[in-house]
Amino acid sequence: MNNQFQVGDRVKGFYKTGVYIGEITDVKPMHYLVKILAVLTHPKQGDLHHPNRADVPFFHERKALAYGEQTNIPHRMVKPFDEAVPDYADSLRSALSRLKTDLQNDSSEYAAKSLELIHGLEKEYFLHK
């Protein structure tokens, strides 16, 4: 069953390995254009095609989508969201903190490489806070 949303609807969108709260700004045949309002799950670091592996040719730094950034999300990856929308900066800090905690409890090489990237992201995200 495919949920049908309209411009202006608040939704939860799954984009790559991140989960976001956003607002539909356009409806396309295969995607919704979603304006990002908050972060529920910070994207995982590394190679999307080889998740949880450190032995990849290029270990990617993956940033969360920015406040107000718009992205196309496939219809099947968009769900209803009817709760209060948290402050973007607070939601980003919370999502990054949860990811960091999960990685600190993991002794793998993947976790160690991810934590290195996350330390850099923390400085970039919260430099002026």
mmCIF file of C-alpha atoms in Angstrom:
data_model
loop_
_atom_site.group_PDB
_atom_site.id
_atom_site.type_symbol
_atom_site.label_atom_id
_atom_site.label_comp_id
_atom_site.label_asym_id
_atom_site.label_seq_id
_atom_site.Cartn_x
_atom_site.Cartn_y
_atom_site.Cartn_z
ATOM 1 C CA MET A 1 0.000 0.000 0.000
ATOM 2 C CA ASN A 2 1.408 3.374 -0.998
ATOM 3 C CA ASN A 3 0.659 6.331 1.278
ATOM 4 C CA GLN A 4 -0.301 9.426 -0.621
ATOM 5 C CA PHE A 5 0.915 12.707 0.774
ATOM 6 C CA GLN A 6 0.320 16.261 -0.338
ATOM 7 C CA VAL A 7 2.422 19.414 -0.356
ATOM 8 C CA GLY A 8 2.621 20.723 3.205
ATOM 9 C CA ASP A 9 2.284 17.341 4.933
ATOM 10 C CA ARG A 10 4.773 16.572 7.699
ATOM 11 C CA VAL A 11 6.452 13.206 7.219
ATOM 12 C CA LYS A 12 9.211 10.892 8.380
ATOM 13 C CA GLY A 13 11.583 10.114 5.523
ATOM 14 C CA PHE A 14 14.247 7.426 5.256
ATOM 15 C CA TYR A 15 17.172 8.684 3.157
ATOM 16 C CA LYS A 16 20.184 6.413 2.730
ATOM 17 C CA THR A 17 20.952 5.462 6.353
ATOM 18 C CA GLY A 18 19.452 8.582 7.952
ATOM 19 C CA VAL A 19 15.909 9.216 9.130
ATOM 20 C CA TYR A 20 14.466 12.728 9.011
ATOM 21 C CA ILE A 21 11.343 14.710 9.778
ATOM 22 C CA GLY A 22 10.364 16.942 6.911
ATOM 23 C CA GLU A 23 7.670 18.689 4.974
ATOM 24 C CA ILE A 24 6.533 17.674 1.498
ATOM 25 C CA THR A 25 7.233 20.518 -0.939
ATOM 26 C CA ASP A 26 6.510 18.670 -4.202
ATOM 27 C CA VAL A 27 4.961 15.397 -5.307
ATOM 28 C CA LYS A 28 6.701 13.632 -8.186
ATOM 29 C CA PRO A 29 5.794 10.344 -9.903
ATOM 30 C CA MET A 30 8.379 8.277 -7.975
ATOM 31 C CA HIS A 31 9.528 10.638 -5.194
ATOM 32 C CA TYR A 32 8.440 13.274 -2.749
ATOM 33 C CA LEU A 33 10.559 16.394 -2.471
ATOM 34 C CA VAL A 34 11.034 16.772 1.281
ATOM 35 C CA LYS A 35 12.328 19.851 3.120
ATOM 36 C CA ILE A 36 14.308 18.719 6.180
ATOM 37 C CA LEU A 37 13.092 19.973 9.570
ATOM 38 C CA ALA A 38 14.794 17.592 12.048
ATOM 39 C CA VAL A 39 17.053 14.530 12.285
ATOM 40 C CA LEU A 40 15.791 11.311 13.903
ATOM 41 C CA THR A 41 18.703 9.025 12.974
ATOM 42 C CA HIS A 42 22.127 10.287 11.910
ATOM 43 C CA PRO A 43 23.531 8.582 8.787
ATOM 44 C CA LYS A 44 26.031 5.799 9.355
ATOM 45 C CA GLN A 45 29.596 6.423 8.257
ATOM 46 C CA GLY A 46 31.467 4.411 5.642
ATOM 47 C CA ASP A 47 30.526 2.787 2.356
ATOM 48 C CA LEU A 48 26.777 2.345 1.779
ATOM 49 C CA HIS A 49 27.451 -0.679 -0.433
ATOM 50 C CA HIS A 50 29.555 -2.388 2.255
ATOM 51 C CA PRO A 51 27.886 -1.440 5.543
ATOM 52 C CA ASN A 52 29.787 -1.912 8.804
ATOM 53 C CA ARG A 53 33.043 -2.640 6.995
ATOM 54 C CA ALA A 54 36.249 -0.676 7.416
ATOM 55 C CA ASP A 55 38.221 -2.458 4.677
ATOM 56 C CA VAL A 56 36.750 -0.487 1.779
ATOM 57 C CA PRO A 57 38.557 1.628 -0.834
ATOM 58 C CA PHE A 58 37.003 4.864 0.481
ATOM 59 C CA PHE A 59 35.450 5.209 3.939
ATOM 60 C CA HIS A 60 32.900 8.024 3.453
ATOM 61 C CA GLU A 61 32.086 10.758 5.921
ATOM 62 C CA ARG A 62 28.301 11.019 5.868
ATOM 63 C CA LYS A 63 26.750 14.256 7.120
ATOM 64 C CA ALA A 64 23.145 14.654 8.137
ATOM 65 C CA LEU A 65 20.987 16.609 5.724
ATOM 66 C CA ALA A 66 20.885 20.277 6.735
ATOM 67 C CA TYR A 67 17.909 22.206 8.060
ATOM 68 C CA GLY A 68 15.812 23.385 5.117
ATOM 69 C CA GLU A 69 17.718 21.212 2.641
ATOM 70 C CA GLN A 70 15.445 19.531 0.147
ATOM 71 C CA THR A 71 15.885 15.995 -1.092
ATOM 72 C CA ASN A 72 13.976 13.496 -3.198
ATOM 73 C CA ILE A 73 12.792 10.500 -1.196
ATOM 74 C CA PRO A 74 11.057 7.532 -2.873
ATOM 75 C CA HIS A 75 7.350 7.247 -2.051
ATOM 76 C CA ARG A 76 7.844 3.930 -0.250
ATOM 77 C CA MET A 77 10.416 5.516 2.101
ATOM 78 C CA VAL A 78 8.063 8.244 3.380
ATOM 79 C CA LYS A 79 5.741 7.644 6.337
ATOM 80 C CA PRO A 80 3.270 9.847 8.219
ATOM 81 C CA PHE A 81 4.563 11.978 11.089
ATOM 82 C CA ASP A 82 2.070 13.600 13.431
ATOM 83 C CA GLU A 83 4.155 14.418 16.517
ATOM 84 C CA ALA A 84 5.714 17.736 17.482
ATOM 85 C CA VAL A 85 8.755 18.582 15.365
ATOM 86 C CA PRO A 86 11.856 19.042 17.535
ATOM 87 C CA ASP A 87 14.341 21.852 17.070
ATOM 88 C CA TYR A 88 16.748 20.888 14.266
ATOM 89 C CA ALA A 89 19.972 21.544 16.227
ATOM 90 C CA ASP A 90 18.681 19.627 19.262
ATOM 91 C CA SER A 91 17.566 16.721 17.078
ATOM 92 C CA LEU A 92 20.930 16.617 15.302
ATOM 93 C CA ARG A 93 22.830 16.631 18.590
ATOM 94 C CA SER A 94 20.629 13.845 19.969
ATOM 95 C CA ALA A 95 20.861 11.678 16.833
ATOM 96 C CA LEU A 96 24.638 12.077 16.665
ATOM 97 C CA SER A 97 24.955 11.291 20.373
ATOM 98 C CA ARG A 98 22.975 8.040 19.958
ATOM 99 C CA LEU A 99 25.156 6.979 17.029
ATOM 100 C CA LYS A 100 28.308 7.834 18.952
ATOM 101 C CA THR A 101 27.165 5.803 21.977
ATOM 102 C CA ASP A 102 26.394 2.790 19.788
ATOM 103 C CA LEU A 103 29.835 3.007 18.193
ATOM 104 C CA GLN A 104 31.622 3.422 21.534
ATOM 105 C CA ASN A 105 30.075 0.108 22.608
ATOM 106 C CA ASP A 106 31.487 -1.606 19.507
ATOM 107 C CA SER A 107 35.139 -2.679 19.405
ATOM 108 C CA SER A 108 35.295 -3.176 15.628
ATOM 109 C CA GLU A 109 37.610 -1.361 13.222
ATOM 110 C CA TYR A 110 34.467 -0.003 11.523
ATOM 111 C CA ALA A 111 33.349 1.624 14.798
ATOM 112 C CA ALA A 112 36.791 3.137 15.398
ATOM 113 C CA LYS A 113 36.911 4.677 11.900
ATOM 114 C CA SER A 114 33.333 5.931 12.262
ATOM 115 C CA LEU A 115 34.100 7.581 15.597
ATOM 116 C CA GLU A 116 37.046 9.431 14.041
ATOM 117 C CA LEU A 117 34.723 10.901 11.430
ATOM 118 C CA ILE A 118 32.032 11.693 13.994
ATOM 119 C CA HIS A 119 34.482 13.674 16.130
ATOM 120 C CA GLY A 120 35.148 15.841 13.081
ATOM 121 C CA LEU A 121 31.435 16.187 12.348
ATOM 122 C CA GLU A 122 30.739 17.276 15.933
ATOM 123 C CA LYS A 123 33.250 20.102 15.576
ATOM 124 C CA GLU A 124 31.765 21.139 12.250
ATOM 125 C CA TYR A 125 28.120 20.928 13.343
ATOM 126 C CA PHE A 126 28.489 22.586 16.725
ATOM 127 C CA LEU A 127 31.456 24.933 16.213
ATOM 128 C CA HIS A 128 29.431 28.022 17.125
ATOM 129 C CA LYS A 129 27.335 26.485 19.869
#
